[in-house]
């Protein structure tokens, strides 16, 4: 704050205040006792925004933001940004990250405006509550969008801790998805965890997915769920490659052959043909494993 401002004539200070919106006017009033008195006594200014006095606005500012913003939209003063306030009102009434993300541009615009810290706190609370649900239920794409939103609205100093808190619940959900054979969801979760690990400096132990993925492969092979077997094996191969592990595909030869035999008995020719394709893939991966073992 320029110290010369405190010594300016009252008329000049009032002219400066008139160019500010009510939020900035209150912020200016907090810089000195003289300015506080001048701003509070500037009745004509506050009447322009349909407030009885400065204390009327300050009280509303501490209450419901939607009510305050709606008031300013209904009775816009000369410095009210009606479009911005309408967008913020809609943002405050959005109850989940997916809806909040529609206002991403507004969030980016208001992130550095002091009076909207209460808005950002409100959005953070909604987002973190939703993220707890997403992380525990394996809604990894929703989780990704929510974390993207949290990154926009959180100060840089908070971002690492904000991300780190989701690692454990996400790991548990990925394991559950892997055991359940939900390969696409598991892949989304693994990718999400890798991204979080890169941003926070945490090393994610990808070997923890191997056992549940192998059990899922056994189940898929036994039931003849060939597409699921193929998609799960791709994830397993990806992890094994990056973690320098060798997957023993020999264990799935018999379950695959038994499912093929069952398809033959049932005359399910398409399933049988697909089973032979999977069997060939298993055999080729067994050879690859043998080469690696001998190396």
Short mmCIF file of C-alpha atoms in Angstrom, two decimals:
data_model
loop_
_atom_site.label_atom_id
_atom_site.label_comp_id
_atom_site.label_asym_id
_atom_site.label_seq_id
_atom_site.Cartn_x
_atom_site.Cartn_y
_atom_site.Cartn_z
CA UNK A 1 0.00 0.00 0.00
CA UNK A 2 1.34 3.45 -0.97
CA UNK A 3 1.91 5.42 2.28
CA UNK A 4 0.99 8.66 0.49
CA UNK A 5 -2.57 7.32 0.16
CA UNK A 6 -3.10 7.80 3.89
CA UNK A 7 -2.39 11.55 3.57
CA UNK A 8 -4.64 12.24 0.58
CA UNK A 9 -7.67 14.53 0.98
CA UNK A 10 -10.96 12.82 1.88
CA UNK A 11 -12.50 13.69 -1.52
CA UNK A 12 -9.62 12.01 -3.35
CA UNK A 13 -9.85 8.85 -1.25
CA UNK A 14 -13.61 8.70 -1.84
CA UNK A 15 -12.99 8.98 -5.58
CA UNK A 16 -10.56 6.06 -5.36
CA UNK A 17 -13.05 3.97 -3.36
CA UNK A 18 -15.78 4.71 -5.92
CA UNK A 19 -13.68 2.94 -8.54
CA UNK A 20 -13.51 -0.25 -6.44
CA UNK A 21 -16.03 -3.03 -5.98
CA UNK A 22 -17.28 -3.58 -2.39
CA UNK A 23 -14.81 -6.41 -1.75
CA UNK A 24 -11.83 -4.26 -2.70
CA UNK A 25 -13.27 -1.29 -0.80
CA UNK A 26 -13.41 -3.32 2.42
CA UNK A 27 -9.91 -4.65 1.81
CA UNK A 28 -8.66 -1.06 1.39
CA UNK A 29 -10.40 -0.04 4.61
CA UNK A 30 -8.39 -2.61 6.56
CA UNK A 31 -5.07 -0.87 5.87
CA UNK A 32 -5.43 2.01 8.33
CA UNK A 33 -7.74 3.48 10.93
CA UNK A 34 -8.41 6.56 8.83
CA UNK A 35 -9.31 4.57 5.73
CA UNK A 36 -11.53 2.27 7.79
CA UNK A 37 -13.53 5.25 9.03
CA UNK A 38 -13.72 6.92 5.63
CA UNK A 39 -14.94 3.78 3.86
CA UNK A 40 -17.50 2.99 6.55
CA UNK A 41 -18.81 6.55 6.50
CA UNK A 42 -19.08 6.65 2.70
CA UNK A 43 -22.85 6.10 2.73
CA UNK A 44 -23.50 7.10 -0.89
CA UNK A 45 -21.13 4.36 -2.06
CA UNK A 46 -22.84 1.62 -0.06
CA UNK A 47 -26.31 2.77 -1.08
CA UNK A 48 -25.31 2.27 -4.73
CA UNK A 49 -25.01 -1.45 -3.95
CA UNK A 50 -28.25 -1.46 -1.89
CA UNK A 51 -26.51 -1.88 1.45
CA UNK A 52 -27.49 0.29 4.41
CA UNK A 53 -23.85 0.68 5.39
CA UNK A 54 -20.45 -0.96 5.16
CA UNK A 55 -21.23 -3.17 8.17
CA UNK A 56 -24.27 -4.49 6.29
CA UNK A 57 -22.03 -5.69 3.46
CA UNK A 58 -19.34 -7.04 5.82
CA UNK A 59 -21.96 -9.08 7.68
CA UNK A 60 -23.32 -10.48 4.39
CA UNK A 61 -19.78 -11.33 3.30
CA UNK A 62 -19.34 -13.50 6.39
CA UNK A 63 -22.58 -15.35 5.69
CA UNK A 64 -23.83 -17.27 2.67
CA UNK A 65 -21.84 -16.32 -0.41
CA UNK A 66 -24.61 -17.36 -2.79
CA UNK A 67 -27.02 -14.99 -1.04
CA UNK A 68 -24.49 -12.16 -1.18
CA UNK A 69 -23.62 -12.72 -4.83
CA UNK A 70 -27.29 -12.97 -5.77
CA UNK A 71 -27.86 -9.64 -4.02
CA UNK A 72 -25.05 -8.03 -6.02
CA UNK A 73 -26.40 -9.52 -9.25
CA UNK A 74 -29.93 -8.28 -8.47
CA UNK A 75 -28.72 -4.82 -7.38
CA UNK A 76 -25.50 -4.32 -9.33
CA UNK A 77 -23.51 -1.26 -8.43
CA UNK A 78 -21.26 0.58 -10.87
CA UNK A 79 -18.33 -1.82 -10.34
CA UNK A 80 -20.14 -5.15 -10.12
CA UNK A 81 -18.99 -7.86 -12.54
CA UNK A 82 -22.43 -9.43 -12.94
CA UNK A 83 -21.33 -12.14 -15.39
CA UNK A 84 -18.56 -13.34 -13.09
CA UNK A 85 -20.78 -13.37 -10.01
CA UNK A 86 -23.53 -15.28 -11.84
CA UNK A 87 -20.97 -17.90 -12.86
CA UNK A 88 -19.64 -18.14 -9.31
CA UNK A 89 -23.18 -18.64 -7.99
CA UNK A 90 -23.69 -21.54 -10.38
CA UNK A 91 -20.29 -22.89 -9.35
CA UNK A 92 -21.22 -22.76 -5.65
CA UNK A 93 -24.43 -24.65 -6.34
CA UNK A 94 -22.64 -27.46 -8.20
CA UNK A 95 -22.47 -30.43 -5.87
CA UNK A 96 -19.84 -32.69 -7.47
CA UNK A 97 -16.48 -32.35 -9.25
CA UNK A 98 -17.88 -33.30 -12.66
CA UNK A 99 -20.29 -30.35 -12.53
CA UNK A 100 -17.72 -28.04 -10.99
CA UNK A 101 -15.33 -28.79 -13.86
CA UNK A 102 -17.77 -27.09 -16.22
CA UNK A 103 -16.64 -23.87 -14.52
CA UNK A 104 -12.94 -24.61 -14.86
CA UNK A 105 -12.31 -21.36 -16.72
CA UNK A 106 -14.00 -19.40 -13.93
CA UNK A 107 -11.92 -21.19 -11.31
CA UNK A 108 -8.74 -20.30 -13.16
CA UNK A 109 -9.94 -16.69 -13.44
CA UNK A 110 -10.83 -16.26 -9.76
CA UNK A 111 -7.99 -18.30 -8.26
CA UNK A 112 -5.86 -15.24 -7.54
CA UNK A 113 -8.66 -12.93 -6.37
CA UNK A 114 -8.63 -12.55 -2.59
CA UNK A 115 -12.35 -12.31 -1.98
CA UNK A 116 -12.97 -15.66 -3.64
CA UNK A 117 -10.88 -17.65 -1.14
CA UNK A 118 -14.16 -18.60 0.53
CA UNK A 119 -15.41 -19.81 -2.85
CA UNK A 120 -12.32 -21.96 -3.34
CA UNK A 121 -12.60 -23.38 0.19
CA UNK A 122 -16.19 -24.36 -0.56
CA UNK A 123 -15.22 -26.04 -3.83
CA UNK A 124 -12.28 -27.81 -2.17
CA UNK A 125 -14.57 -29.21 0.52
CA UNK A 126 -17.02 -30.59 -2.07
CA UNK A 127 -14.19 -32.01 -4.17
CA UNK A 128 -12.36 -33.70 -1.30
CA UNK A 129 -15.59 -35.25 -0.02
CA UNK A 130 -16.30 -36.62 -3.50
CA UNK A 131 -12.71 -37.84 -3.92
CA UNK A 132 -13.04 -39.91 -0.75
CA UNK A 133 -16.02 -41.65 -2.34
CA UNK A 134 -14.36 -42.04 -5.74
CA UNK A 135 -11.13 -43.47 -4.31
CA UNK A 136 -12.91 -46.03 -2.14
CA UNK A 137 -15.26 -47.22 -4.88
CA UNK A 138 -12.78 -47.46 -7.75
CA UNK A 139 -14.26 -44.65 -9.86
CA UNK A 140 -10.83 -43.84 -11.22
CA UNK A 141 -11.83 -41.59 -14.13
CA UNK A 142 -14.00 -39.49 -11.82
CA UNK A 143 -11.06 -39.49 -9.40
CA UNK A 144 -8.73 -38.22 -12.12
CA UNK A 145 -11.08 -35.34 -12.94
CA UNK A 146 -11.49 -34.49 -9.28
CA UNK A 147 -7.73 -34.40 -8.73
CA UNK A 148 -7.36 -32.19 -11.79
CA UNK A 149 -9.87 -29.82 -10.21
CA UNK A 150 -8.12 -29.93 -6.84
CA UNK A 151 -4.84 -29.04 -8.55
CA UNK A 152 -6.47 -25.94 -10.03
CA UNK A 153 -7.97 -24.64 -6.80
CA UNK A 154 -5.31 -25.63 -4.24
CA UNK A 155 -2.31 -23.45 -3.43
CA UNK A 156 0.98 -24.93 -4.61
CA UNK A 157 2.00 -25.46 -0.98
CA UNK A 158 -1.01 -27.74 -0.44
CA UNK A 159 -0.89 -29.73 -3.66
CA UNK A 160 1.64 -32.39 -2.65
CA UNK A 161 -0.17 -33.22 0.62
CA UNK A 162 -3.55 -33.05 -1.13
CA UNK A 163 -2.41 -35.67 -3.64
CA UNK A 164 -0.52 -37.89 -1.20
CA UNK A 165 -3.55 -38.58 0.98
CA UNK A 166 -5.27 -40.52 -1.83
CA UNK A 167 -2.47 -43.01 -2.50
CA UNK A 168 -3.46 -45.66 0.07
CA UNK A 169 -7.22 -45.74 -0.69
CA UNK A 170 -6.47 -45.80 -4.42
CA UNK A 171 -4.09 -48.72 -4.01
CA UNK A 172 -6.75 -50.67 -2.13
CA UNK A 173 -9.32 -49.98 -4.86
CA UNK A 174 -6.90 -51.01 -7.64
CA UNK A 175 -6.26 -54.31 -5.86
CA UNK A 176 -10.01 -54.90 -5.55
CA UNK A 177 -10.51 -54.08 -9.24
CA UNK A 178 -7.68 -56.44 -10.22
CA UNK A 179 -9.09 -59.30 -8.14
CA UNK A 180 -12.52 -58.68 -9.68
CA UNK A 181 -11.12 -58.86 -13.20
CA UNK A 182 -12.04 -55.25 -13.93
CA UNK A 183 -8.94 -54.80 -16.06
CA UNK A 184 -9.87 -51.46 -17.62
CA UNK A 185 -10.63 -49.94 -14.23
CA UNK A 186 -7.45 -51.41 -12.74
CA UNK A 187 -5.40 -49.93 -15.59
CA UNK A 188 -6.98 -46.50 -14.99
CA UNK A 189 -6.16 -46.75 -11.30
CA UNK A 190 -2.57 -47.83 -11.90
CA UNK A 191 -2.02 -44.97 -14.35
CA UNK A 192 -3.57 -42.51 -11.90
CA UNK A 193 -1.30 -43.72 -9.11
CA UNK A 194 1.76 -43.42 -11.36
CA UNK A 195 0.82 -39.80 -12.12
CA UNK A 196 0.36 -39.04 -8.42
CA UNK A 197 3.68 -40.71 -7.64
CA UNK A 198 5.47 -38.57 -10.21
CA UNK A 199 3.97 -35.35 -8.82
CA UNK A 200 4.54 -36.17 -5.14
CA UNK A 201 7.82 -38.06 -5.36
CA UNK A 202 6.27 -41.23 -3.93
CA UNK A 203 7.48 -44.54 -5.37
CA UNK A 204 4.42 -46.66 -6.13
CA UNK A 205 5.09 -50.38 -5.66
CA UNK A 206 3.62 -51.81 -8.86
CA UNK A 207 4.54 -55.36 -7.87
CA UNK A 208 1.57 -55.34 -5.49
CA UNK A 209 -0.77 -55.71 -8.50
CA UNK A 210 0.85 -58.92 -9.76
CA UNK A 211 -0.85 -61.43 -7.43
CA UNK A 212 -4.41 -60.09 -7.86
CA UNK A 213 -3.93 -59.84 -11.63
CA UNK A 214 -2.65 -63.42 -11.79
CA UNK A 215 -5.67 -64.64 -9.82
CA UNK A 216 -7.93 -62.72 -12.19
CA UNK A 217 -6.22 -64.42 -15.15
CA UNK A 218 -6.80 -67.84 -13.60
CA UNK A 219 -10.48 -67.07 -13.17
CA UNK A 220 -10.82 -65.71 -16.73
CA UNK A 221 -9.04 -68.76 -18.16
CA UNK A 222 -11.24 -71.16 -16.20
CA UNK A 223 -14.44 -69.43 -17.31
CA UNK A 224 -13.38 -68.88 -20.90
CA UNK A 225 -13.59 -65.11 -20.61
CA UNK A 226 -11.04 -64.60 -23.35
CA UNK A 227 -11.29 -60.84 -23.86
CA UNK A 228 -10.87 -60.27 -20.15
CA UNK A 229 -7.91 -62.66 -20.10
CA UNK A 230 -6.21 -60.75 -22.91
CA UNK A 231 -6.78 -57.30 -21.44
CA UNK A 232 -5.63 -58.41 -17.98
CA UNK A 233 -2.51 -60.10 -19.39
CA UNK A 234 -1.56 -56.85 -21.15
CA UNK A 235 -1.60 -55.02 -17.83
CA UNK A 236 0.38 -57.79 -16.18
CA UNK A 237 2.96 -57.77 -18.97
CA UNK A 238 3.28 -53.99 -18.69
CA UNK A 239 3.94 -54.21 -14.95
CA UNK A 240 6.32 -57.16 -15.31
CA UNK A 241 8.33 -55.32 -17.97
CA UNK A 242 8.70 -52.11 -15.93
CA UNK A 243 9.41 -53.93 -12.68
CA UNK A 244 11.76 -56.44 -14.37
CA UNK A 245 9.69 -59.40 -13.24
CA UNK A 246 8.97 -62.63 -15.14
CA UNK A 247 5.40 -63.93 -15.30
CA UNK A 248 5.00 -67.71 -15.39
CA UNK A 249 2.34 -68.25 -18.08
CA UNK A 250 2.66 -72.03 -17.80
CA UNK A 251 0.11 -72.04 -14.96
CA UNK A 252 -2.67 -70.95 -17.37
CA UNK A 253 -2.14 -73.57 -20.07
CA UNK A 254 -4.35 -76.22 -18.44
CA UNK A 255 -7.23 -73.88 -17.47
CA UNK A 256 -7.26 -72.48 -21.02
CA UNK A 257 -7.26 -75.96 -22.59
CA UNK A 258 -10.06 -77.11 -20.27
CA UNK A 259 -12.19 -74.11 -21.28
CA UNK A 260 -11.51 -74.84 -24.96
CA UNK A 261 -12.61 -78.45 -24.43
CA UNK A 262 -15.78 -77.25 -22.75
CA UNK A 263 -16.51 -74.93 -25.67
CA UNK A 264 -16.05 -77.87 -28.08
CA UNK A 265 -18.56 -79.98 -26.13
CA UNK A 266 -21.03 -77.10 -26.13
CA UNK A 267 -20.34 -76.47 -29.86
CA UNK A 268 -19.47 -72.89 -29.00
CA UNK A 269 -17.22 -72.60 -32.03
CA UNK A 270 -16.47 -68.87 -31.76
CA UNK A 271 -15.43 -69.26 -28.13
CA UNK A 272 -13.32 -72.29 -29.02
CA UNK A 273 -11.56 -70.37 -31.81
CA UNK A 274 -10.90 -67.46 -29.49
CA UNK A 275 -9.62 -69.90 -26.88
CA UNK A 276 -7.06 -71.29 -29.33
CA UNK A 277 -5.91 -67.74 -30.04
CA UNK A 278 -5.40 -67.17 -26.33
CA UNK A 279 -3.64 -70.53 -26.00
CA UNK A 280 -1.19 -69.55 -28.74
CA UNK A 281 -0.53 -66.27 -26.93
CA UNK A 282 0.09 -68.14 -23.68
CA UNK A 283 2.51 -70.53 -25.39
CA UNK A 284 4.41 -67.65 -26.99
CA UNK A 285 4.71 -65.89 -23.64
CA UNK A 286 5.93 -69.14 -22.05
CA UNK A 287 8.74 -69.21 -24.63
CA UNK A 288 9.53 -65.56 -23.93
CA UNK A 289 9.69 -66.37 -20.21
CA UNK A 290 12.04 -69.28 -20.92
CA UNK A 291 14.38 -67.07 -22.94
CA UNK A 292 14.48 -64.49 -20.13
CA UNK A 293 15.11 -67.18 -17.53
CA UNK A 294 18.03 -68.60 -19.51
CA UNK A 295 19.57 -65.17 -20.09
#
